[in-house]
Amino acid sequence: MSEVAAAVEFDHVPCPFCGLVCDDLQVVRTGAALKVAKNGCARAVSGFERPLPAASPQIDGRDASLQDAIAAAASLIRKSSAPLYGGLATDVAGMRAVMALADHSRGTLDHALSEAVGQNLKVLQSAGWITSTLTETRNRADVVVIVGSDVHALHPRFFERIVCADTTMFEETDKPRTVVFIGEGLDQSAASGPRVGEVVTLPCPLHRVDEVMGALLARMRGNKLSADNVAGVPLSAIEELGKRLNEADYSVLVWTPVGLQTRDSDLTVHAICDIVRLLNKTTRSAGLSLGGDEGATTATSVCGWQSGFPTRVSYASGAPDYDPLAHAIPRKLAGNESDLLVWVASYSPDLTPPDTSVPAILLAPPGMRPPRTPAVFIPVGTPGIDHAGQLIRCDSVVSLHLHDLGRSQTPSAAAVLSAIEAAL
Amino acid sequence: MLIKLTGGKVYDPANGIDGEIRDIYVRDGVIVAPPADARIDEEYSLHGRVVMAGAIDPHTHIGGGKMTIGRLMLPEDHRGDPVCRGHLTRAGCGHAVPSTLTAGYRYAEMGYTACFEPAMLPANARQAHMEMADTPMVDKGAFAMLGSDDFFLRQLAAEDDIEAIKDYVAWTLHATQAIAIKVVNPGGISAFKFNQRQLDLDEQHVHYGITPRDVLLTLSRAVKELGVTHPLHVHGCNLGVPGNVETTENTIIGMNGLPVHLTHIQFHSYGTEGDRKFSSGAARVAELVNSHKNVSIDVGQVLFGQTCTASGDSMRQYGNTKSANPKKWVVMDIECDAGCGVVPMRYRDKSFVNALQWAIGLELFLLIDDPWRIFLTTDHPNGAPFTFYPHLIRLLMDKGFRNDMMQKINPDAAASSVLASLDREYTLYEVAIMTRAGPARSLGLKNRGHLGVGACGDITVYQDLADREAMFATPVFVFKNGELVVKGGRIVKVVQGATHVARPDFDRGIEKSLRRYFERYHTVGLDNFKLSDDEIITDGRGRLVIQPTAARA
C-alpha cells in the first residue's frame, strides 16, 4: 500500500462522549483514524481517537454475516419470554428502534446509568425543581456552587465553557463570579481566569456532603443547630455560604448524578433543590444537573415521550409499566427473572454488559470485551463518528445533530435493531 | 385510486356549504370534481351521516421538552390510563400528558388530522420536532417562541432597524422549522431571570428597559410584514392573575389594528369583583373581540379533573406553583432563549375559582359572535386534556346539557356567572368553522380544513347523534390523505403526517450578527443550532409542506 489516505477536516463537530455535547470541535480524519485538532478534552480525545479494530458479527463467538447475526438475534428474541434491553447507550434513532423492539417483544428497558439518573428522577417525581441550562448559566450565574461531585473530571470543559467563559451577555452588570466547592478533593484547577473572583471550599468527605447541604438548608430556614461543625466544616462557613447565596442575583447549584458519593444521594439532590426553592422566594437561583453520559438523557427523554415514563419500563403486560426498583436489570438478572439480555452500547467499548449466565445479544462498538461470549455480537457504529444522529444534552433542553465523519461503514444501532424487529 | 363518499350531509364552511347532501370524490388523496365516467374503486355510503374536513387543533402542547418533563414528573397520572399494544398500534399511555404515540392515535380517533404545537422554544426546537415525529396519524406544525430571547431583546433595546428584526424573525422560522411566531408573557420570561415577578403591559424590563407593549407591537408588525399568514400568536401578560381583564383590554386596544391572535384568552379574562375578588371578565373581553376585527382568539377552556399545566411562562407558572396538585412542579430558565413552568393542576367543580374559570370559558364561546375568529381549544393540557373536546362541543351545542352541568358546579360560581342566561347553541356549521375552516384559514394551511376541489383528502364522518359528545368522540370514518385510517373510532391504518412550515424571505446577512452572538454567548454554534430539512424528513418517515407566505412588505 503506497497510497496515503487524504486528511479530511471537520469543523463544528459535536462530541457525543459526555452530556455537555460540546459542538465546537475540529476533527481530522485520515482513513479510519481520527484526530481531535481543536477543542478536545481528554474524554473527547479518548473517544474520537480510540483505534477502531476490525470486527465481524459473531454467533456464539464465531464470525457470521450481518444477515445471519440479525436472524439469530431475532430468533432468540422470539423465543424469549422476558427479554431485557439494557445499556441503551445510543442516539435518538437507536432509542426509537429499541423502544419499538421492546414494545414488540414485551421486553424491559433499563439504561446503564439508570441508577444514578433515578436519584434525580425521585426528586422530580416527589417535589420537582427549579433548574437552569448551560447557556443560561454561562451568561447569568454570579455564584456557582459545585456540590459533592468532581465536575472537572467528569465534564472537563464545563469550567472552560460555562464558568470561566471570556464573554458573557450581562458583563456590564456582572460581578466577578464566585465558585464554591462543597467536598474534599474535587479538582479545582479549572476554576480560574479573569471571570472567576473568589474560590471558596467547604471541605468535607464526599460521602458526607449531604450533611453539609442539610445544615445549610436548616440554617437558611432559620432553624437552630447545636453543632459548631458539620462533617468537619465549621457552621460559620456554612452560614457564610447561605449569606452569599441570599445575596447573589443568580446562583447555580451544580451536581452530577453519577458523581455524588452520598448514600441515598436522591436526598442530597432533594436538599439542593429545597435550597434553590427557598432562595427563589427572594432572589433567583437554579439547579443544574450535569451527567447525561452514554446517551443517558436521550434514553430518558425518548422513553419518556414514547412510553410516558423514564427507563425501567416493562412492556410485559402489553402496556408500559414503570417501576424503578422492579424493572432494574441488575435486580432482574439477580432474581433469575429473565431469559435474554439485549445490550446496546455505541459510544464506549468499556460499557460492557453485566456478567450473567443469561444468553446475551450484544450490539457494541468494535473492541468491546464482554465478560462472557455473547450468543450474538453485532458491531455497531458510534453516532457522530460512523453515522449521523441526534443526542440530547444533559440539561434536557438542547439537542444536537451529530455529524457523520465517515470513519467506517459499521451500521448504526438503530439500523440493526430495526432489522431485528423486522425479522421477528 | 378513486373514492366516492356518497350522500353525506356536508358541512364545509370554507365553501359555504351548510349541511347539504353531497357526494365527495377523492382521487389519489386529493378531492376532485365529480369525474364524468371514471371507475369508482371504493364507495362509502354516508346517507344520514355528517361529513366535515378533518379537524385541526391550532393550539395543543404535543411536543417539546416541557411536555416530557410533565410526562416524567407524573407517572401516577399515566398509571390510570395504560394503553396496550394493538394489532397496528404501539403501546403507550394516556391522560394529562399522554405519550406521543397515544396522543397521535387518540387525536385521529376523534377525527383530528392536524395539530399545532404552539410553544416551541428555538433552543428546544430539535426535540419538539422529534416528539412530533413520534406523534403518528396527524399533520403537525409548531410556533417558534420569541420575545424573551436575549437576541431580540437586545435588538429592541438598541432600537435596531425593523428590517433587521424582521430578518431575525424570518431566520427563526427557517432555523426552527416553524409555521408561526408565538410570544409568551412578552419580555416577562426574561424579566423573571432578573428577579422581576410581574411585568404588566407598560412595565419596564429592568435590564433592557423595554416593555411588553414594545415587544408585541414590534413582533406583530414583523410577522405581518414578513407575509406570514398566522398573526403573532400572543400569550399575554399576567396569565391567571385576577384583574388581568384590564391588561387584556389594553392589549387589544393597544395593538392599533395590527393582526394578533390572543391565545387561551380564558386565562386572561379575570376581574376582581365580588367577595372573593375573582370574577368573570368574559363579557368585556367578548365585546372587545367582537369590535376588533384584527383579533382572533382561542379559549383554553377549563374542564374538571386532573391535568398538568405546561407553559413557556416561567414567571407566571412560578406564581401558580402554590396551586400545584399534586404538590410538585418544575420551573426552568432556558438558554437565554425562554423558560418553562410545568405545574400539575386538578380543577375541581366545587372550587369557586375553578368553577368560575369553567364558566368564563363557556361565556367567551357564547358571547363572541364570529366563529371565524374563535377556535376550540383547552390549551391541552393546560385547561384539560384534548380528549375532552367532544364533551366541550356538547356543552356548546346543547343548552340543556350545559344547564345540567352548571347544577354540579360551585353554586356561588354559578350564581356569579351569566352563563345560565345565555341561550346560544352552536350549530354544526359553526363547530365546523371553529375546528376546521377557521384554524386552517388563520394558519394559512392551503388545501386543509375544507372539502372543495383541490383540498387534501382529510375527511371525518360522524353519525348524526343527538348526543353531540358521543357523536364527536367516535367518528364513523376518518380519512387521511384519502386513506381510511379510522373506522368506528378505531385505528385501521397507521400513517405519518406531514410537518407544515412557513418560509418568508429574509436577508441572510442577519447570520453575520447572529453568528457573532452565538460565538460570544451560546453553547451551541449557529450552524448546529439550525434544523435541516433532513432532520424533519428522517429517511422518509416525515414530510415537509411549505405553506405560502405573502410578499415581504
mmCIF file with all atom_site columns, C-alpha atoms in Angstrom, chain A residues 62-165:
data_model
loop_
_atom_site.group_PDB
_atom_site.id
_atom_site.type_symbol
_atom_site.label_atom_id
_atom_site.label_alt_id
_atom_site.label_comp_id
_atom_site.label_asym_id
_atom_site.label_entity_id
_atom_site.label_seq_id
_atom_site.pdbx_PDB_ins_code
_atom_site.Cartn_x
_atom_site.Cartn_y
_atom_site.Cartn_z
_atom_site.occupancy
_atom_site.B_iso_or_equiv
_atom_site.pdbx_formal_charge
_atom_site.auth_seq_id
_atom_site.auth_comp_id
_atom_site.auth_asym_id
_atom_site.auth_atom_id
_atom_site.pdbx_PDB_model_num
ATOM 1   C CA . ARG A 1 62  ? -17.773 -17.449 15.503 1.00 0.00 ? 62  ARG A CA 1
ATOM 2   C CA . ASP A 1 63  ? -17.758 -14.930 12.694 1.00 0.00 ? 63  ASP A CA 1
ATOM 3   C CA . ALA A 1 64  ? -21.016 -14.711 10.824 1.00 0.00 ? 64  ALA A CA 1
ATOM 4   C CA . SER A 1 65  ? -22.631 -12.494 8.241  1.00 0.00 ? 65  SER A CA 1
ATOM 5   C CA . LEU A 1 66  ? -24.620 -9.496  9.456  1.00 0.00 ? 66  LEU A CA 1
ATOM 6   C CA . GLN A 1 67  ? -27.733 -11.043 7.982  1.00 0.00 ? 67  GLN A CA 1
ATOM 7   C CA . ASP A 1 68  ? -27.244 -14.303 9.888  1.00 0.00 ? 68  ASP A CA 1
ATOM 8   C CA . ALA A 1 69  ? -26.460 -12.468 13.103 1.00 0.00 ? 69  ALA A CA 1
ATOM 9   C CA . ILE A 1 70  ? -29.649 -10.422 12.763 1.00 0.00 ? 70  ILE A CA 1
ATOM 10  C CA . ALA A 1 71  ? -31.653 -13.582 12.088 1.00 0.00 ? 71  ALA A CA 1
ATOM 11  C CA . ALA A 1 72  ? -30.074 -15.296 15.110 1.00 0.00 ? 72  ALA A CA 1
ATOM 12  C CA . ALA A 1 73  ? -30.854 -12.308 17.312 1.00 0.00 ? 73  ALA A CA 1
ATOM 13  C CA . ALA A 1 74  ? -34.449 -12.217 16.109 1.00 0.00 ? 74  ALA A CA 1
ATOM 14  C CA . SER A 1 75  ? -34.789 -15.911 16.787 1.00 0.00 ? 75  SER A CA 1
ATOM 15  C CA . LEU A 1 76  ? -33.524 -15.513 20.368 1.00 0.00 ? 76  LEU A CA 1
ATOM 16  C CA . ILE A 1 77  ? -35.895 -12.617 20.982 1.00 0.00 ? 77  ILE A CA 1
ATOM 17  C CA . ARG A 1 78  ? -38.814 -14.533 19.512 1.00 0.00 ? 78  ARG A CA 1
ATOM 18  C CA . LYS A 1 79  ? -38.153 -17.427 21.870 1.00 0.00 ? 79  LYS A CA 1
ATOM 19  C CA . SER A 1 80  ? -37.584 -15.253 24.908 1.00 0.00 ? 80  SER A CA 1
ATOM 20  C CA . SER A 1 81  ? -40.455 -14.752 27.297 1.00 0.00 ? 81  SER A CA 1
ATOM 21  C CA . ALA A 1 82  ? -38.914 -11.792 29.127 1.00 0.00 ? 82  ALA A CA 1
ATOM 22  C CA . PRO A 1 83  ? -36.150 -10.061 27.189 1.00 0.00 ? 83  PRO A CA 1
ATOM 23  C CA . LEU A 1 84  ? -34.169 -7.303  28.879 1.00 0.00 ? 84  LEU A CA 1
ATOM 24  C CA . TYR A 1 85  ? -32.954 -4.322  26.869 1.00 0.00 ? 85  TYR A CA 1
ATOM 25  C CA . GLY A 1 86  ? -30.018 -2.774  28.688 1.00 0.00 ? 86  GLY A CA 1
ATOM 26  C CA . GLY A 1 87  ? -27.138 -0.430  28.081 1.00 0.00 ? 87  GLY A CA 1
ATOM 27  C CA . LEU A 1 88  ? -29.200 1.820   25.805 1.00 0.00 ? 88  LEU A CA 1
ATOM 28  C CA . ALA A 1 89  ? -26.137 3.934   25.142 1.00 0.00 ? 89  ALA A CA 1
ATOM 29  C CA . THR A 1 90  ? -27.305 5.133   21.764 1.00 0.00 ? 90  THR A CA 1
ATOM 30  C CA . ASP A 1 91  ? -28.815 8.132   19.976 1.00 0.00 ? 91  ASP A CA 1
ATOM 31  C CA . VAL A 1 92  ? -32.427 9.191   19.396 1.00 0.00 ? 92  VAL A CA 1
ATOM 32  C CA . ALA A 1 93  ? -32.878 6.877   16.407 1.00 0.00 ? 93  ALA A CA 1
ATOM 33  C CA . GLY A 1 94  ? -31.345 3.991   18.360 1.00 0.00 ? 94  GLY A CA 1
ATOM 34  C CA . MET A 1 95  ? -33.694 4.628   21.276 1.00 0.00 ? 95  MET A CA 1
ATOM 35  C CA . ARG A 1 96  ? -36.679 4.774   18.943 1.00 0.00 ? 96  ARG A CA 1
ATOM 36  C CA . ALA A 1 97  ? -35.662 1.438   17.451 1.00 0.00 ? 97  ALA A CA 1
ATOM 37  C CA . VAL A 1 98  ? -35.031 -0.277  20.779 1.00 0.00 ? 98  VAL A CA 1
ATOM 38  C CA . MET A 1 99  ? -38.348 1.056   22.140 1.00 0.00 ? 99  MET A CA 1
ATOM 39  C CA . ALA A 1 100 ? -40.167 -0.401  19.154 1.00 0.00 ? 100 ALA A CA 1
ATOM 40  C CA . LEU A 1 101 ? -38.397 -3.710  19.665 1.00 0.00 ? 101 LEU A CA 1
ATOM 41  C CA . ALA A 1 102 ? -39.115 -3.817  23.410 1.00 0.00 ? 102 ALA A CA 1
ATOM 42  C CA . ASP A 1 103 ? -42.762 -2.940  22.791 1.00 0.00 ? 103 ASP A CA 1
ATOM 43  C CA . HIS A 1 104 ? -42.957 -5.672  20.142 1.00 0.00 ? 104 HIS A CA 1
ATOM 44  C CA . SER A 1 105 ? -41.266 -8.344  22.271 1.00 0.00 ? 105 SER A CA 1
ATOM 45  C CA . ARG A 1 106 ? -42.784 -7.396  25.647 1.00 0.00 ? 106 ARG A CA 1
ATOM 46  C CA . GLY A 1 107 ? -39.369 -6.542  26.980 1.00 0.00 ? 107 GLY A CA 1
ATOM 47  C CA . THR A 1 108 ? -37.966 -4.376  29.741 1.00 0.00 ? 108 THR A CA 1
ATOM 48  C CA . LEU A 1 109 ? -35.869 -1.237  29.138 1.00 0.00 ? 109 LEU A CA 1
ATOM 49  C CA . ASP A 1 110 ? -33.195 -0.016  31.526 1.00 0.00 ? 110 ASP A CA 1
ATOM 50  C CA . HIS A 1 111 ? -30.319 2.351   30.731 1.00 0.00 ? 111 HIS A CA 1
ATOM 51  C CA . ALA A 1 112 ? -26.865 1.502   32.071 1.00 0.00 ? 112 ALA A CA 1
ATOM 52  C CA . LEU A 1 113 ? -26.801 4.673   34.186 1.00 0.00 ? 113 LEU A CA 1
ATOM 53  C CA . SER A 1 114 ? -30.424 4.480   35.380 1.00 0.00 ? 114 SER A CA 1
ATOM 54  C CA . GLU A 1 115 ? -29.427 4.027   38.989 1.00 0.00 ? 115 GLU A CA 1
ATOM 55  C CA . ALA A 1 116 ? -27.760 7.447   39.059 1.00 0.00 ? 116 ALA A CA 1
ATOM 56  C CA . VAL A 1 117 ? -30.305 9.156   36.804 1.00 0.00 ? 117 VAL A CA 1
ATOM 57  C CA . GLY A 1 118 ? -33.002 7.693   39.034 1.00 0.00 ? 118 GLY A CA 1
ATOM 58  C CA . GLN A 1 119 ? -31.741 9.703   42.006 1.00 0.00 ? 119 GLN A CA 1
ATOM 59  C CA . ASN A 1 120 ? -32.688 12.846  40.098 1.00 0.00 ? 120 ASN A CA 1
ATOM 60  C CA . LEU A 1 121 ? -35.976 11.360  38.942 1.00 0.00 ? 121 LEU A CA 1
ATOM 61  C CA . LYS A 1 122 ? -37.018 10.556  42.503 1.00 0.00 ? 122 LYS A CA 1
ATOM 62  C CA . VAL A 1 123 ? -36.733 14.263  43.277 1.00 0.00 ? 123 VAL A CA 1
ATOM 63  C CA . LEU A 1 124 ? -38.514 15.296  40.084 1.00 0.00 ? 124 LEU A CA 1
ATOM 64  C CA . GLN A 1 125 ? -41.350 12.890  40.857 1.00 0.00 ? 125 GLN A CA 1
ATOM 65  C CA . SER A 1 126 ? -41.709 13.851  44.503 1.00 0.00 ? 126 SER A CA 1
ATOM 66  C CA . ALA A 1 127 ? -41.073 17.601  44.606 1.00 0.00 ? 127 ALA A CA 1
ATOM 67  C CA . GLY A 1 128 ? -39.885 18.940  41.252 1.00 0.00 ? 128 GLY A CA 1
ATOM 68  C CA . TRP A 1 129 ? -37.232 21.632  40.962 1.00 0.00 ? 129 TRP A CA 1
ATOM 69  C CA . ILE A 1 130 ? -36.090 24.934  39.542 1.00 0.00 ? 130 ILE A CA 1
ATOM 70  C CA . THR A 1 131 ? -33.295 24.433  37.041 1.00 0.00 ? 131 THR A CA 1
ATOM 71  C CA . SER A 1 132 ? -31.213 26.266  34.501 1.00 0.00 ? 132 SER A CA 1
ATOM 72  C CA . THR A 1 133 ? -29.354 25.282  31.342 1.00 0.00 ? 133 THR A CA 1
ATOM 73  C CA . LEU A 1 134 ? -25.788 25.610  30.108 1.00 0.00 ? 134 LEU A CA 1
ATOM 74  C CA . THR A 1 135 ? -26.115 28.871  28.139 1.00 0.00 ? 135 THR A CA 1
ATOM 75  C CA . GLU A 1 136 ? -28.227 30.497  30.817 1.00 0.00 ? 136 GLU A CA 1
ATOM 76  C CA . THR A 1 137 ? -25.687 29.558  33.481 1.00 0.00 ? 137 THR A CA 1
ATOM 77  C CA . ARG A 1 138 ? -22.762 30.690  31.358 1.00 0.00 ? 138 ARG A CA 1
ATOM 78  C CA . ASN A 1 139 ? -24.198 34.160  30.934 1.00 0.00 ? 139 ASN A CA 1
ATOM 79  C CA . ARG A 1 140 ? -26.021 34.753  34.167 1.00 0.00 ? 140 ARG A CA 1
ATOM 80  C CA . ALA A 1 141 ? -24.571 32.946  37.182 1.00 0.00 ? 141 ALA A CA 1
ATOM 81  C CA . ASP A 1 142 ? -22.779 35.119  39.739 1.00 0.00 ? 142 ASP A CA 1
ATOM 82  C CA . VAL A 1 143 ? -22.272 32.262  42.214 1.00 0.00 ? 143 VAL A CA 1
ATOM 83  C CA . VAL A 1 144 ? -21.625 28.714  41.026 1.00 0.00 ? 144 VAL A CA 1
ATOM 84  C CA . VAL A 1 145 ? -21.725 26.008  43.678 1.00 0.00 ? 145 VAL A CA 1
ATOM 85  C CA . ILE A 1 146 ? -20.266 22.620  42.808 1.00 0.00 ? 146 ILE A CA 1
ATOM 86  C CA . VAL A 1 147 ? -21.955 20.134  45.088 1.00 0.00 ? 147 VAL A CA 1
ATOM 87  C CA . GLY A 1 148 ? -20.097 16.968  46.030 1.00 0.00 ? 148 GLY A CA 1
ATOM 88  C CA . SER A 1 149 ? -19.103 15.784  42.587 1.00 0.00 ? 149 SER A CA 1
ATOM 89  C CA . ASP A 1 150 ? -15.912 16.079  40.606 1.00 0.00 ? 150 ASP A CA 1
ATOM 90  C CA . VAL A 1 151 ? -17.324 18.062  37.736 1.00 0.00 ? 151 VAL A CA 1
ATOM 91  C CA . HIS A 1 152 ? -13.959 18.789  36.163 1.00 0.00 ? 152 HIS A CA 1
ATOM 92  C CA . ALA A 1 153 ? -13.063 15.114  35.930 1.00 0.00 ? 153 ALA A CA 1
ATOM 93  C CA . LEU A 1 154 ? -16.462 14.105  34.564 1.00 0.00 ? 154 LEU A CA 1
ATOM 94  C CA . HIS A 1 155 ? -17.022 17.078  32.244 1.00 0.00 ? 155 HIS A CA 1
ATOM 95  C CA . PRO A 1 156 ? -13.572 18.517  31.518 1.00 0.00 ? 156 PRO A CA 1
ATOM 96  C CA . ARG A 1 157 ? -14.816 21.559  29.583 1.00 0.00 ? 157 ARG A CA 1
ATOM 97  C CA . PHE A 1 158 ? -17.572 22.649  31.951 1.00 0.00 ? 158 PHE A CA 1
ATOM 98  C CA . PHE A 1 159 ? -15.414 25.247  33.664 1.00 0.00 ? 159 PHE A CA 1
ATOM 99  C CA . GLU A 1 160 ? -13.820 26.493  30.466 1.00 0.00 ? 160 GLU A CA 1
ATOM 100 C CA . ARG A 1 161 ? -17.089 26.880  28.575 1.00 0.00 ? 161 ARG A CA 1
ATOM 101 C CA . ILE A 1 162 ? -19.599 27.704  31.299 1.00 0.00 ? 162 ILE A CA 1
ATOM 102 C CA . VAL A 1 163 ? -17.942 29.004  34.456 1.00 0.00 ? 163 VAL A CA 1
ATOM 103 C CA . CYS A 1 164 ? -14.871 30.788  33.099 1.00 0.00 ? 164 CYS A CA 1
ATOM 104 C CA . ALA A 1 165 ? -16.290 31.939  29.758 1.00 0.00 ? 165 ALA A CA 1
#
